[in-house]
Amino acid sequence: MSLRINAAFDGGNIRVVAIDGDQVDLEIVPDRDSDFFQWFYFRVAGARGRTLRFRILNAGQSAYPFGWPGYKVRASADRVHWPMIETRYDDGVLSFDWTAEGDLAWFAYFEPYPMERHASLVARIAQAPGVTHRELGQSLDGQAIDCLTIGTGPRPVWIYGRQHPGESMTEWWMEGALDWLIGPEAAPLLAKATVHVVPNMNPDGTRRGHLRTNAAGVNLNREWAAPSAERSPEVLCVLAAMDETGVDVAMDVHGDEAIPANFLAGFEGIPRWTDAHGAKFYEYGRRLAAHTPDFQTEKGYPRSAPGQANLTMSTNQLAERFGAVSMTIEMPFKDHDPNPDATYGWSGERSQRLGRSMLETLAQMIDEL
Ligand code: ZN
């Protein structure tokens, strides 16, 4: 049986360079009209009984090569369980071995969350009591930008994610957050707030197997100062809906290639910054760290200097535009080292749990934000 490598499916990304016996040489395909690449997701068929050596030859030219040291590929024979496998990174090449017990196996940068699962999530949550679904607009490929709204309270809360489609942990986080919002524990929060959730800002990039951009090669998290129908209709329609409600609290959900921990990024450096505004954000981080061992406040990005915030990024734009307590949650592709899992590393299930924990913390302190 000859080996077959295939990525022609929802969210797939790989290109075969050569197959020589049991050695498979591959390249990650850049996002369309862009230089970004790092996300990969492919299937191998005809592998039973063989030990294969995979090499991703262009890993060193990826968007974040510093993400590879300490990183481990996720592999699955059933597309349900995605344990980490031993992975090497030498001289710009990412390599890993696989001894196949069955005919088929899948490999990915992180546990995938494809558009088919997004459609099932939206359908299920939209049927829950009290939930309203709106299609806010369409992507460049014509896919829906879905928004789920729940709650009757006066405080507008916006939760949105997956601007960067290769950060698949973001939509696992969304699944955990949405399940919490339709459960009994959410009632006190939903009496005080109305929560709008856009679980996937970038369906085109997700389906195309992109790392960072939409169908036009545009990084949506650099479009929030002046979104346009031509480049970024995904942002244009969400920001228009936000302008109708205002935003008191905003959460933007992401993954980070390099840092092996969950962390928050805030809105330091916006023109209207005040220490009182920032203190609410810092207090949220402290409460979250006290609430779950899967969060910490030591590791993270450097803060912007006064006046230096990039207002094309959503978290800064929403803090400036609405006075929102606005935050970016970054989850690792590696693991949350303060509370590691040797088998799975950071995972979809743990991302779901962090989504719940972040809303529990929001519920505890909504009156203070
Ligand atoms: Zn991101």
PDB file of C-alpha atoms and ligand atoms in Angstrom, residues 164 167 212 253-255 330, ligand 1:
ATOM      1  CA  HIS A 164      -6.239  34.423  13.635  1.00  0.00           C
ATOM      2  CA  GLU A 167      -5.231  29.606  16.730  1.00  0.00           C
ATOM      3  CA  ARG A 212      -3.178  34.472  10.462  1.00  0.00           C
ATOM      4  CA  VAL A 253      -9.419  35.204  22.293  1.00  0.00           C
ATOM      5  CA  HIS A 254      -6.052  34.172  20.784  1.00  0.00           C
ATOM      6  CA  GLY A 255      -3.214  31.654  20.854  1.00  0.00           C
ATOM      7  CA  GLU A 330      -3.518  34.347  24.831  1.00  0.00           C
TER       8      GLU A 330
HETATM    9 ZN    ZN B   1      -3.735  35.741  17.545  1.00  0.00          ZN
END
